[in-house]
PDB file of C-alpha atoms and ligand atoms in Angstrom:
ATOM      1  CA  MET A 805      14.385  -8.097 -32.467  1.00  0.00           C
ATOM      2  CA  LEU A 806      16.026  -7.200 -29.166  1.00  0.00           C
ATOM      3  CA  TYR A 807      18.686  -4.510 -28.996  1.00  0.00           C
ATOM      4  CA  PRO A 808      21.334  -3.941 -26.330  1.00  0.00           C
ATOM      5  CA  GLU A 809      20.729  -1.212 -23.810  1.00  0.00           C
ATOM      6  CA  GLY A 810      22.420   0.254 -20.740  1.00  0.00           C
ATOM      7  CA  VAL A 811      20.090   0.432 -17.759  1.00  0.00           C
ATOM      8  CA  LEU A 812      20.893   2.776 -14.898  1.00  0.00           C
ATOM      9  CA  ILE A 813      20.370   1.249 -11.453  1.00  0.00           C
ATOM     10  CA  ASP A 814      20.516   3.688  -8.572  1.00  0.00           C
ATOM     11  CA  GLY A 815      21.832   1.735  -5.619  1.00  0.00           C
ATOM     12  CA  MET A 816      20.584   4.270  -3.074  1.00  0.00           C
ATOM     13  CA  THR A 817      16.996   4.692  -4.279  1.00  0.00           C
ATOM     14  CA  GLY A 818      16.419   1.507  -6.281  1.00  0.00           C
ATOM     15  CA  ALA A 819      15.405   3.552  -9.343  1.00  0.00           C
ATOM     16  CA  VAL A 820      15.761   1.648 -12.639  1.00  0.00           C
ATOM     17  CA  THR A 821      16.003   3.758 -15.803  1.00  0.00           C
ATOM     18  CA  PRO A 822      14.369   2.874 -18.082  1.00  0.00           C
ATOM     19  CA  GLU A 823      11.924   0.752 -16.076  1.00  0.00           C
ATOM     20  CA  THR A 824       9.216  -1.506 -17.470  1.00  0.00           C
ATOM     21  CA  GLY A 825       7.141  -2.202 -14.363  1.00  0.00           C
ATOM     22  CA  ARG A 826       6.847  -1.841 -10.618  1.00  0.00           C
ATOM     23  CA  TYR A 827       4.750  -2.782  -7.640  1.00  0.00           C
ATOM     24  CA  SER A 828       4.839  -2.017  -3.963  1.00  0.00           C
ATOM     25  CA  LYS A 829       3.866  -3.974  -0.879  1.00  0.00           C
ATOM     26  CA  ARG A 830       2.370  -2.264   2.093  1.00  0.00           C
ATOM     27  CA  LEU A 831       2.076  -4.090   5.388  1.00  0.00           C
ATOM     28  CA  SER A 832      -1.602  -4.943   4.841  1.00  0.00           C
ATOM     29  CA  GLY A 833      -0.559  -6.899   1.733  1.00  0.00           C
ATOM     30  CA  LEU A 834       1.673  -9.158   3.834  1.00  0.00           C
ATOM     31  CA  ALA A 835      -0.926 -10.793   6.086  1.00  0.00           C
ATOM     32  CA  GLY A 836       0.146 -14.126   7.518  1.00  0.00           C
ATOM     33  CA  ILE A 837       3.902 -13.841   7.121  1.00  0.00           C
ATOM     34  CA  PHE A 838       4.660 -12.322  10.547  1.00  0.00           C
ATOM     35  CA  GLN A 839       4.268 -14.399  13.713  1.00  0.00           C
ATOM     36  CA  ASP A 840       2.747 -11.727  15.932  1.00  0.00           C
ATOM     37  CA  SER A 841      -0.688 -11.044  14.454  1.00  0.00           C
ATOM     38  CA  SER A 842      -1.670  -8.430  17.043  1.00  0.00           C
ATOM     39  CA  ALA A 843       1.583  -6.489  16.448  1.00  0.00           C
ATOM     40  CA  PHE A 844       0.780  -6.776  12.725  1.00  0.00           C
ATOM     41  CA  GLU A 845      -2.727  -5.285  13.139  1.00  0.00           C
ATOM     42  CA  ARG A 846      -1.405  -2.596  15.471  1.00  0.00           C
ATOM     43  CA  ALA A 847       1.365  -1.554  13.045  1.00  0.00           C
ATOM     44  CA  ILE A 848      -1.138  -1.224  10.184  1.00  0.00           C
ATOM     45  CA  PHE A 849      -3.311   1.001  12.334  1.00  0.00           C
ATOM     46  CA  ASP A 850      -0.662   3.042  14.198  1.00  0.00           C
ATOM     47  CA  GLU A 851       1.664   3.527  11.230  1.00  0.00           C
ATOM     48  CA  ALA A 852      -1.087   4.022   8.612  1.00  0.00           C
ATOM     49  CA  ASP A 853      -0.319   0.852   6.646  1.00  0.00           C
ATOM     50  CA  PRO A 854       3.384   1.497   6.048  1.00  0.00           C
ATOM     51  CA  LEU A 855       5.249   0.721   2.847  1.00  0.00           C
ATOM     52  CA  VAL A 856       7.445  -2.376   3.317  1.00  0.00           C
ATOM     53  CA  TYR A 857       9.043  -2.861  -0.105  1.00  0.00           C
ATOM     54  CA  GLU A 858       8.954  -1.888  -3.730  1.00  0.00           C
ATOM     55  CA  VAL A 859      10.040  -3.899  -6.767  1.00  0.00           C
ATOM     56  CA  ILE A 860      11.024  -2.248 -10.062  1.00  0.00           C
ATOM     57  CA  ASP A 861      11.942  -4.234 -13.157  1.00  0.00           C
ATOM     58  CA  TYR A 862      13.462  -4.045 -16.600  1.00  0.00           C
ATOM     59  CA  ARG A 863      11.878  -6.773 -18.670  1.00  0.00           C
ATOM     60  CA  LYS A 864      11.791  -7.054 -22.454  1.00  0.00           C
ATOM     61  CA  PRO A 865       9.212  -9.264 -24.175  1.00  0.00           C
ATOM     62  CA  ASP A 866      10.857 -12.422 -25.562  1.00  0.00           C
ATOM     63  CA  SER A 867      14.028 -11.991 -23.531  1.00  0.00           C
ATOM     64  CA  ASP A 868      15.282 -14.953 -21.508  1.00  0.00           C
ATOM     65  CA  LEU A 869      16.647 -12.676 -18.787  1.00  0.00           C
ATOM     66  CA  PHE A 870      15.234  -9.845 -16.701  1.00  0.00           C
ATOM     67  CA  PHE A 871      16.445  -7.827 -13.793  1.00  0.00           C
ATOM     68  CA  GLY A 872      15.467  -5.063 -11.432  1.00  0.00           C
ATOM     69  CA  THR A 873      15.641  -3.840  -7.874  1.00  0.00           C
ATOM     70  CA  THR A 874      13.930  -4.465  -4.572  1.00  0.00           C
ATOM     71  CA  THR A 875      13.972  -1.601  -2.084  1.00  0.00           C
ATOM     72  CA  MET A 876      13.031  -2.528   1.460  1.00  0.00           C
ATOM     73  CA  GLN A 877      12.152  -0.061   4.188  1.00  0.00           C
ATOM     74  CA  PRO A 878      13.518  -0.560   7.691  1.00  0.00           C
ATOM     75  CA  GLY A 879      11.003  -1.636  10.303  1.00  0.00           C
ATOM     76  CA  LYS A 880       9.694  -4.435  12.490  1.00  0.00           C
ATOM     77  CA  VAL A 881       6.468  -6.218  13.298  1.00  0.00           C
ATOM     78  CA  GLY A 882       6.837  -7.302  16.907  1.00  0.00           C
ATOM     79  CA  VAL A 883      10.390  -8.672  17.094  1.00  0.00           C
ATOM     80  CA  GLU A 884      10.544  -9.646  13.408  1.00  0.00           C
ATOM     81  CA  TYR A 885      12.197  -7.357  10.889  1.00  0.00           C
ATOM     82  CA  TYR A 886      10.435  -6.343   7.686  1.00  0.00           C
ATOM     83  CA  MET A 887      10.724  -9.129   5.131  1.00  0.00           C
ATOM     84  CA  THR A 888       9.575 -10.076   1.641  1.00  0.00           C
ATOM     85  CA  ARG A 889       6.913 -12.765   1.132  1.00  0.00           C
ATOM     86  CA  GLY A 890       9.524 -15.315   0.086  1.00  0.00           C
ATOM     87  CA  HIS A 891       9.084 -17.875  -2.662  1.00  0.00           C
ATOM     88  CA  PHE A 892      10.332 -20.844  -4.619  1.00  0.00           C
ATOM     89  CA  HIS A 893      10.561 -20.410  -8.357  1.00  0.00           C
ATOM     90  CA  GLU A 894       7.877 -22.256 -10.312  1.00  0.00           C
ATOM     91  CA  ARG A 895      10.591 -23.730 -12.485  1.00  0.00           C
ATOM     92  CA  ARG A 896      12.757 -25.822 -10.217  1.00  0.00           C
ATOM     93  CA  ASP A 897      15.784 -25.428 -12.469  1.00  0.00           C
ATOM     94  CA  ARG A 898      15.977 -21.647 -12.216  1.00  0.00           C
ATOM     95  CA  GLY A 899      18.219 -19.812  -9.761  1.00  0.00           C
ATOM     96  CA  GLU A 900      18.767 -16.102  -9.246  1.00  0.00           C
ATOM     97  CA  ALA A 901      21.386 -13.564  -8.088  1.00  0.00           C
ATOM     98  CA  TYR A 902      20.857 -10.742  -5.561  1.00  0.00           C
ATOM     99  CA  TYR A 903      23.446  -7.955  -5.590  1.00  0.00           C
ATOM    100  CA  THR A 904      23.153  -5.725  -2.528  1.00  0.00           C
ATOM    101  CA  GLN A 905      23.860  -2.069  -3.186  1.00  0.00           C
ATOM    102  CA  SER A 906      22.951  -0.284   0.043  1.00  0.00           C
ATOM    103  CA  GLY A 907      21.749  -1.089   3.530  1.00  0.00           C
ATOM    104  CA  VAL A 908      22.135  -4.337   5.438  1.00  0.00           C
ATOM    105  CA  GLY A 909      20.027  -7.424   5.688  1.00  0.00           C
ATOM    106  CA  LEU A 910      19.864 -11.169   5.594  1.00  0.00           C
ATOM    107  CA  LEU A 911      18.860 -13.458   2.787  1.00  0.00           C
ATOM    108  CA  LEU A 912      17.156 -16.511   4.259  1.00  0.00           C
ATOM    109  CA  LEU A 913      17.150 -19.619   2.081  1.00  0.00           C
ATOM    110  CA  GLU A 914      15.544 -23.015   2.380  1.00  0.00           C
ATOM    111  CA  SER A 915      16.043 -25.948   0.032  1.00  0.00           C
ATOM    112  CA  ARG A 916      13.139 -28.115  -1.106  1.00  0.00           C
ATOM    113  CA  ALA A 917      14.494 -30.835   1.198  1.00  0.00           C
ATOM    114  CA  GLY A 918      14.411 -28.453   4.176  1.00  0.00           C
ATOM    115  CA  GLU A 919      18.022 -27.387   4.593  1.00  0.00           C
ATOM    116  CA  THR A 920      18.360 -23.780   5.749  1.00  0.00           C
ATOM    117  CA  ARG A 921      21.056 -21.210   5.004  1.00  0.00           C
ATOM    118  CA  SER A 922      21.477 -17.473   5.249  1.00  0.00           C
ATOM    119  CA  VAL A 923      23.660 -15.032   3.355  1.00  0.00           C
ATOM    120  CA  ALA A 924      24.534 -11.631   4.797  1.00  0.00           C
ATOM    121  CA  MET A 925      23.343  -8.823   2.554  1.00  0.00           C
ATOM    122  CA  CYS A 926      25.642  -5.799   2.561  1.00  0.00           C
ATOM    123  CA  PRO A 927      26.914  -3.518  -0.186  1.00  0.00           C
ATOM    124  CA  GLY A 928      29.052  -5.383  -2.707  1.00  0.00           C
ATOM    125  CA  VAL A 929      27.847  -8.900  -1.837  1.00  0.00           C
ATOM    126  CA  CYS A 930      26.249 -10.789  -4.693  1.00  0.00           C
ATOM    127  CA  ALA A 931      24.249 -13.702  -3.300  1.00  0.00           C
ATOM    128  CA  PHE A 932      23.913 -16.829  -5.412  1.00  0.00           C
ATOM    129  CA  ILE A 933      20.484 -18.423  -5.046  1.00  0.00           C
ATOM    130  CA  PRO A 934      20.663 -21.970  -6.388  1.00  0.00           C
ATOM    131  CA  PRO A 935      17.692 -23.477  -8.244  1.00  0.00           C
ATOM    132  CA  ASP A 936      14.970 -24.853  -5.954  1.00  0.00           C
ATOM    133  CA  TRP A 937      15.949 -22.882  -2.859  1.00  0.00           C
ATOM    134  CA  ALA A 938      13.177 -20.692  -1.422  1.00  0.00           C
ATOM    135  CA  HIS A 939      14.414 -17.181  -0.702  1.00  0.00           C
ATOM    136  CA  ARG A 940      13.237 -14.299   1.455  1.00  0.00           C
ATOM    137  CA  SER A 941      15.077 -11.057   2.140  1.00  0.00           C
ATOM    138  CA  ILE A 942      14.975  -9.252   5.457  1.00  0.00           C
ATOM    139  CA  ASN A 943      16.014  -5.687   6.217  1.00  0.00           C
ATOM    140  CA  THR A 944      17.830  -5.913   9.546  1.00  0.00           C
ATOM    141  CA  GLY A 945      19.223  -2.361   9.445  1.00  0.00           C
ATOM    142  CA  ARG A 946      17.984   1.135  10.141  1.00  0.00           C
ATOM    143  CA  GLU A 947      18.303   2.312   6.525  1.00  0.00           C
ATOM    144  CA  LYS A 948      16.708   1.187   3.282  1.00  0.00           C
ATOM    145  CA  LEU A 949      18.004  -2.111   1.923  1.00  0.00           C
ATOM    146  CA  VAL A 950      18.448  -1.907  -1.862  1.00  0.00           C
ATOM    147  CA  PHE A 951      19.438  -4.888  -3.984  1.00  0.00           C
ATOM    148  CA  ALA A 952      19.461  -5.654  -7.692  1.00  0.00           C
ATOM    149  CA  TRP A 953      18.272  -9.105  -8.791  1.00  0.00           C
ATOM    150  CA  PHE A 954      18.852 -10.998 -12.028  1.00  0.00           C
ATOM    151  CA  CYS A 955      16.674 -13.897 -13.073  1.00  0.00           C
ATOM    152  CA  ALA A 956      15.399 -15.973 -15.997  1.00  0.00           C
ATOM    153  CA  THR A 957      12.080 -14.582 -17.255  1.00  0.00           C
ATOM    154  CA  ASP A 958      10.462 -18.012 -17.208  1.00  0.00           C
ATOM    155  CA  ALA A 959      11.427 -18.739 -13.555  1.00  0.00           C
ATOM    156  CA  GLY A 960       8.008 -17.777 -12.151  1.00  0.00           C
ATOM    157  CA  HIS A 961       7.117 -17.195  -8.491  1.00  0.00           C
ATOM    158  CA  ASP A 962       5.576 -19.925  -6.356  1.00  0.00           C
ATOM    159  CA  TYR A 963       4.393 -18.265  -3.133  1.00  0.00           C
ATOM    160  CA  GLY A 964       2.025 -21.012  -1.958  1.00  0.00           C
ATOM    161  CA  GLN A 965       4.219 -23.179   0.222  1.00  0.00           C
ATOM    162  CA  ILE A 966       6.021 -20.398   2.106  1.00  0.00           C
ATOM    163  CA  LEU A 967       2.774 -18.519   2.668  1.00  0.00           C
ATOM    164  CA  GLN A 968       1.006 -21.621   4.009  1.00  0.00           C
ATOM    165  CA  ARG A 969       3.671 -23.034   6.278  1.00  0.00           C
ATOM    166  CA  GLY A 970       6.220 -20.224   6.690  1.00  0.00           C
ATOM    167  CA  MET A 971       9.960 -20.797   6.736  1.00  0.00           C
ATOM    168  CA  ARG A 972      11.849 -22.912   9.265  1.00  0.00           C
ATOM    169  CA  LYS A 973      13.819 -19.920  10.572  1.00  0.00           C
ATOM    170  CA  LEU A 974      12.828 -16.447  11.760  1.00  0.00           C
ATOM    171  CA  VAL A 975      14.980 -13.330  11.806  1.00  0.00           C
ATOM    172  CA  VAL A 976      14.304 -11.364  14.981  1.00  0.00           C
ATOM    173  CA  GLU A 977      15.737  -8.682  17.198  1.00  0.00           C
ATOM    174  CA  GLN A 978      16.928 -10.264  20.438  1.00  0.00           C
ATOM    175  CA  ASN A 979      18.586  -8.121  23.143  1.00  0.00           C
ATOM    176  CA  GLY A 980      19.248  -5.448  20.530  1.00  0.00           C
ATOM    177  CA  GLU A 981      20.967  -7.911  18.166  1.00  0.00           C
ATOM    178  CA  VAL A 982      19.930  -9.661  14.977  1.00  0.00           C
ATOM    179  CA  ALA A 983      19.226 -13.329  15.677  1.00  0.00           C
ATOM    180  CA  ILE A 984      18.129 -16.280  13.547  1.00  0.00           C
ATOM    181  CA  THR A 985      15.795 -18.483  15.563  1.00  0.00           C
ATOM    182  CA  ASP A 986      13.676 -21.577  14.932  1.00  0.00           C
ATOM    183  CA  ASN A 987      10.119 -20.845  13.860  1.00  0.00           C
ATOM    184  CA  PRO A 988       8.007 -22.423  16.623  1.00  0.00           C
ATOM    185  CA  ASN A 989       4.949 -22.478  14.346  1.00  0.00           C
ATOM    186  CA  PHE A 990       6.628 -24.263  11.448  1.00  0.00           C
ATOM    187  CA  ARG A 991       4.778 -27.431  10.358  1.00  0.00           C
ATOM    188  CA  THR A 992       5.850 -29.550   7.414  1.00  0.00           C
TER     189      THR A 992
HETATM  190  O1  LIG B2126      12.517 -12.544  -7.985  1.00  0.00           O
HETATM  191  C1  LIG B2126      12.878 -12.283  -6.822  1.00  0.00           C
HETATM  192  O2  LIG B2126      13.319 -13.135  -6.062  1.00  0.00           O
HETATM  193  C2  LIG B2126      12.728 -10.843  -6.327  1.00  0.00           C
HETATM  194  O3  LIG B2126      12.527  -9.964  -7.381  1.00  0.00           O
HETATM  195  C3  LIG B2126      11.514 -10.826  -5.393  1.00  0.00           C
HETATM  196  O4  LIG B2126      10.369 -11.142  -6.141  1.00  0.00           O
HETATM  197  C4  LIG B2126      11.332  -9.531  -4.669  1.00  0.00           C
HETATM  198  O5  LIG B2126      12.445  -9.275  -3.857  1.00  0.00           O
HETATM  199  C5  LIG B2126      10.102  -9.508  -3.776  1.00  0.00           C
HETATM  200  O6  LIG B2126      10.040 -10.653  -2.983  1.00  0.00           O
HETATM  201  P1  LIG B2126       8.763 -11.597  -3.012  1.00  0.00           P
HETATM  202  O7  LIG B2126       8.482 -11.876  -4.462  1.00  0.00           O
HETATM  203  O8  LIG B2126       9.155 -12.820  -2.260  1.00  0.00           O
HETATM  204  O9  LIG B2126       7.647 -10.842  -2.379  1.00  0.00           O
HETATM  205 NI1  LIG B2127      13.139 -15.204  -6.816  1.00  0.00          NI
END
């Protein structure tokens, strides 16, 4: 039997109370997602394998819904801002919502058919991620980016395609500004 519960989400730190699980990703755990592999190796060495993001969840066995937070550190690898791995959901009929609480970023989306979109992430914006759109979040600011996400427990994460071929667009710093550019290494 499941009982209702109020869960405290701290929009500055990403803390979830009570929490049921967490993991963190350091840069070394994100091999292959950044274009500049020498900048990637250098950052691991020079910055002592920095933390890139942390995911904390509230998930009850047998519930159809779970939620949690992702807290992303600011930083770059070469000209690319810190980003999540990015994924499709295993179940193609499952979407998600991302509610940004602090910091600024971009949510990069790509449909199965190859259409691309982005949604600005800033406090108060709840991004709707339709079913079967790959999604990756990018911290384009100088502060932590904290967002709460809400998803079906059976959605599943399919990382394979994005890891193998990347996404069609990159989010880079260009002349001091945030720019979305074509990924020159993208192959279908
Ligand atoms: O389910 C989601 O979309 C999020 O909880 C992400 O898993 C989280 O932001 C980390 O990103 P990724 O799973 O792409 O590494
Ligand atoms: Ni997702």
